[in-house]
XYZ file of C-alpha atoms in Angstrom:
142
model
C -244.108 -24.351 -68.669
C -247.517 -23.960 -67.547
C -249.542 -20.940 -66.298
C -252.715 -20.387 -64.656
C -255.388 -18.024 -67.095
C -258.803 -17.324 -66.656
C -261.067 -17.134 -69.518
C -263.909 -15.253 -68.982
C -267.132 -14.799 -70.900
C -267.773 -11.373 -72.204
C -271.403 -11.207 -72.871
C -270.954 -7.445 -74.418
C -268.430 -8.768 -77.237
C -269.247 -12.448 -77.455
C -266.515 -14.829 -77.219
C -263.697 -15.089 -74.216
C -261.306 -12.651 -72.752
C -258.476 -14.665 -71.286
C -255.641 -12.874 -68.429
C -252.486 -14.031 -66.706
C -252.242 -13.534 -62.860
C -248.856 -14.244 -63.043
C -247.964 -12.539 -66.377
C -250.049 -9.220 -66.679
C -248.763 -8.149 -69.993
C -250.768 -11.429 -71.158
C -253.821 -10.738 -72.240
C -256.093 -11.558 -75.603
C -259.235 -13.182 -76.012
C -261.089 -15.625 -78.897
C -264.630 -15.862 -80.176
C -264.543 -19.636 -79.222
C -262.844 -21.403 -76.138
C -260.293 -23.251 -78.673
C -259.861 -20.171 -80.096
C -259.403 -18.630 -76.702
C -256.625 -21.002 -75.634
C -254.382 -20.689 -78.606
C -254.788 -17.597 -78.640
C -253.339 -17.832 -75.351
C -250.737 -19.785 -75.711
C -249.561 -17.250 -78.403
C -250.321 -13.913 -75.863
C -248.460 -16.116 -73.001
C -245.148 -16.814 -75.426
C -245.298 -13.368 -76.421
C -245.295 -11.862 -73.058
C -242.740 -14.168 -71.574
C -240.080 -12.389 -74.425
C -240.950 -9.168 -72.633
C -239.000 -10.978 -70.018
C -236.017 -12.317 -71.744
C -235.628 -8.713 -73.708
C -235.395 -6.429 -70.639
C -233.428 -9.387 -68.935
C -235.582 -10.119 -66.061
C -236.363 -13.581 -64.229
C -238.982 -15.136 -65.666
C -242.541 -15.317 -63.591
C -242.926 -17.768 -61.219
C -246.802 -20.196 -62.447
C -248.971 -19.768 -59.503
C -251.852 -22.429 -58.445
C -254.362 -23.291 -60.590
C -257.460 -21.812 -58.912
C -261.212 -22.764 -59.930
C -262.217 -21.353 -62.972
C -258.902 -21.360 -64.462
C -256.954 -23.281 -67.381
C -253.469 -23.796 -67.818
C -251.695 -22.853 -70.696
C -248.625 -23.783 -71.630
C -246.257 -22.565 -74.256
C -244.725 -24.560 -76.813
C -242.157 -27.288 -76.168
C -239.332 -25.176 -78.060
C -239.942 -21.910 -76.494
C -239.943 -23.211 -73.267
C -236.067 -25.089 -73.925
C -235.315 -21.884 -74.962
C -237.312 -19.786 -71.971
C -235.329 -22.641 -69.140
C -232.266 -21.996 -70.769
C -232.984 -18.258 -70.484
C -233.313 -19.137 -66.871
C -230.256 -21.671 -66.359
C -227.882 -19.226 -67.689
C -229.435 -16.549 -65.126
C -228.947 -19.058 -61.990
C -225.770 -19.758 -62.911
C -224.601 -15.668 -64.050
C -223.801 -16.375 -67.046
C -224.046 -14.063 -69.996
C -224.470 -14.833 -73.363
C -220.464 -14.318 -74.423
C -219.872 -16.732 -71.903
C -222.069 -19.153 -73.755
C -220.638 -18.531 -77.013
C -217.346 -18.873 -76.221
C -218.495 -22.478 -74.634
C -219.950 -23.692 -77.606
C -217.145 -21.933 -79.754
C -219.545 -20.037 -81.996
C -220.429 -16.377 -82.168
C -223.192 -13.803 -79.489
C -225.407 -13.609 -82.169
C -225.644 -17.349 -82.876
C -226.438 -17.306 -79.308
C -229.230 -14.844 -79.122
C -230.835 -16.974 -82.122
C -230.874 -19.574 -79.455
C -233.065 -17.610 -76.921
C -234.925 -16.292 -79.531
C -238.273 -17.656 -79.753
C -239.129 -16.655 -83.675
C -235.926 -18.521 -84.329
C -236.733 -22.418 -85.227
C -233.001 -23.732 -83.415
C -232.712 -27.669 -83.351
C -232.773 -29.276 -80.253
C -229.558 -30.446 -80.745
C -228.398 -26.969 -80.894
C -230.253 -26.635 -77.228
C -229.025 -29.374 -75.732
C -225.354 -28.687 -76.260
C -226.230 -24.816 -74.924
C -227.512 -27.107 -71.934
C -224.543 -29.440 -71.573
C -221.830 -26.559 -71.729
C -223.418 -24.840 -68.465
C -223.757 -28.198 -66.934
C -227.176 -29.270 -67.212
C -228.849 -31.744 -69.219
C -231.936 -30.978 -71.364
C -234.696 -34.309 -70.848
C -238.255 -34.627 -72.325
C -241.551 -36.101 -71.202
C -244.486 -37.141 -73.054
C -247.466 -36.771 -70.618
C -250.855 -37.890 -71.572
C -253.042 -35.364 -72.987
C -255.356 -33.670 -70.759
């Protein structure tokens, strides 16, 4: 899960002051460029939640446009931000889940929940019970 940010120099402040197009409530900024961009990948996971909390579909990434960076969240948020998403495709709620996996809601919303540290396993079986199958790709670094 990757989205396009700009990170712009602010002369005034010093540093970078990075925004979403796709995710306004993203926004922060760092007094470095590494700072900058985990800085956004923190802003971007946080914002996303805002998402999942008031149950609403997730923001489409746009292009990557000069000037711009991608930044993506971590792998285990995003599991848990497409499996946000697969249960909304398929209108599904969460009791729905739980009774799949034969545990309780809440162990479910610990699932989704991206302060939570849930094994994989535990996200893969959420996966397989609404009939998709979780996969991973190492990529080169960029």
């Amino acid at each position: 899960m990757e989205y396009p940010a700009r990170f712009v120099h602010d002369k005034e402040i010093g540093g970078f002051v990075v925004s979403f197009p796709d995710v306004p409530e993203a926004h922060t900024q760092g007094d470095t460029m590494e700072e900058a961009m985990a800085m956004a990948a923190e802003a971007l996971e946080l914002a996303l939640t805002f998402y999942t909390e008031k149950r609403i579909e997730l923001p489409v990434p746009g292009a990557l446009k000069r000037g711009m960076r991608m930044v993506r969240v971590p792998a285990l948020s995003e599991a848990k931000f497409r499996l946000y998403s697969a249960l909304r495709a398929a209108g599904l709620k969460k009791v729905e889940l739980a009774r799949r996996l034969k545990c309780s809601p809440s162990q479910v919303d610990r699932l989704l929940d991206i302060t939570h540290h849930s094994k994989l396993d535990q996200i893969e079986a959420a996966f397989a019970a609404i009939g998709k199958r979780l996969a991973i790709e190492i990529l080169d670094a960029a």
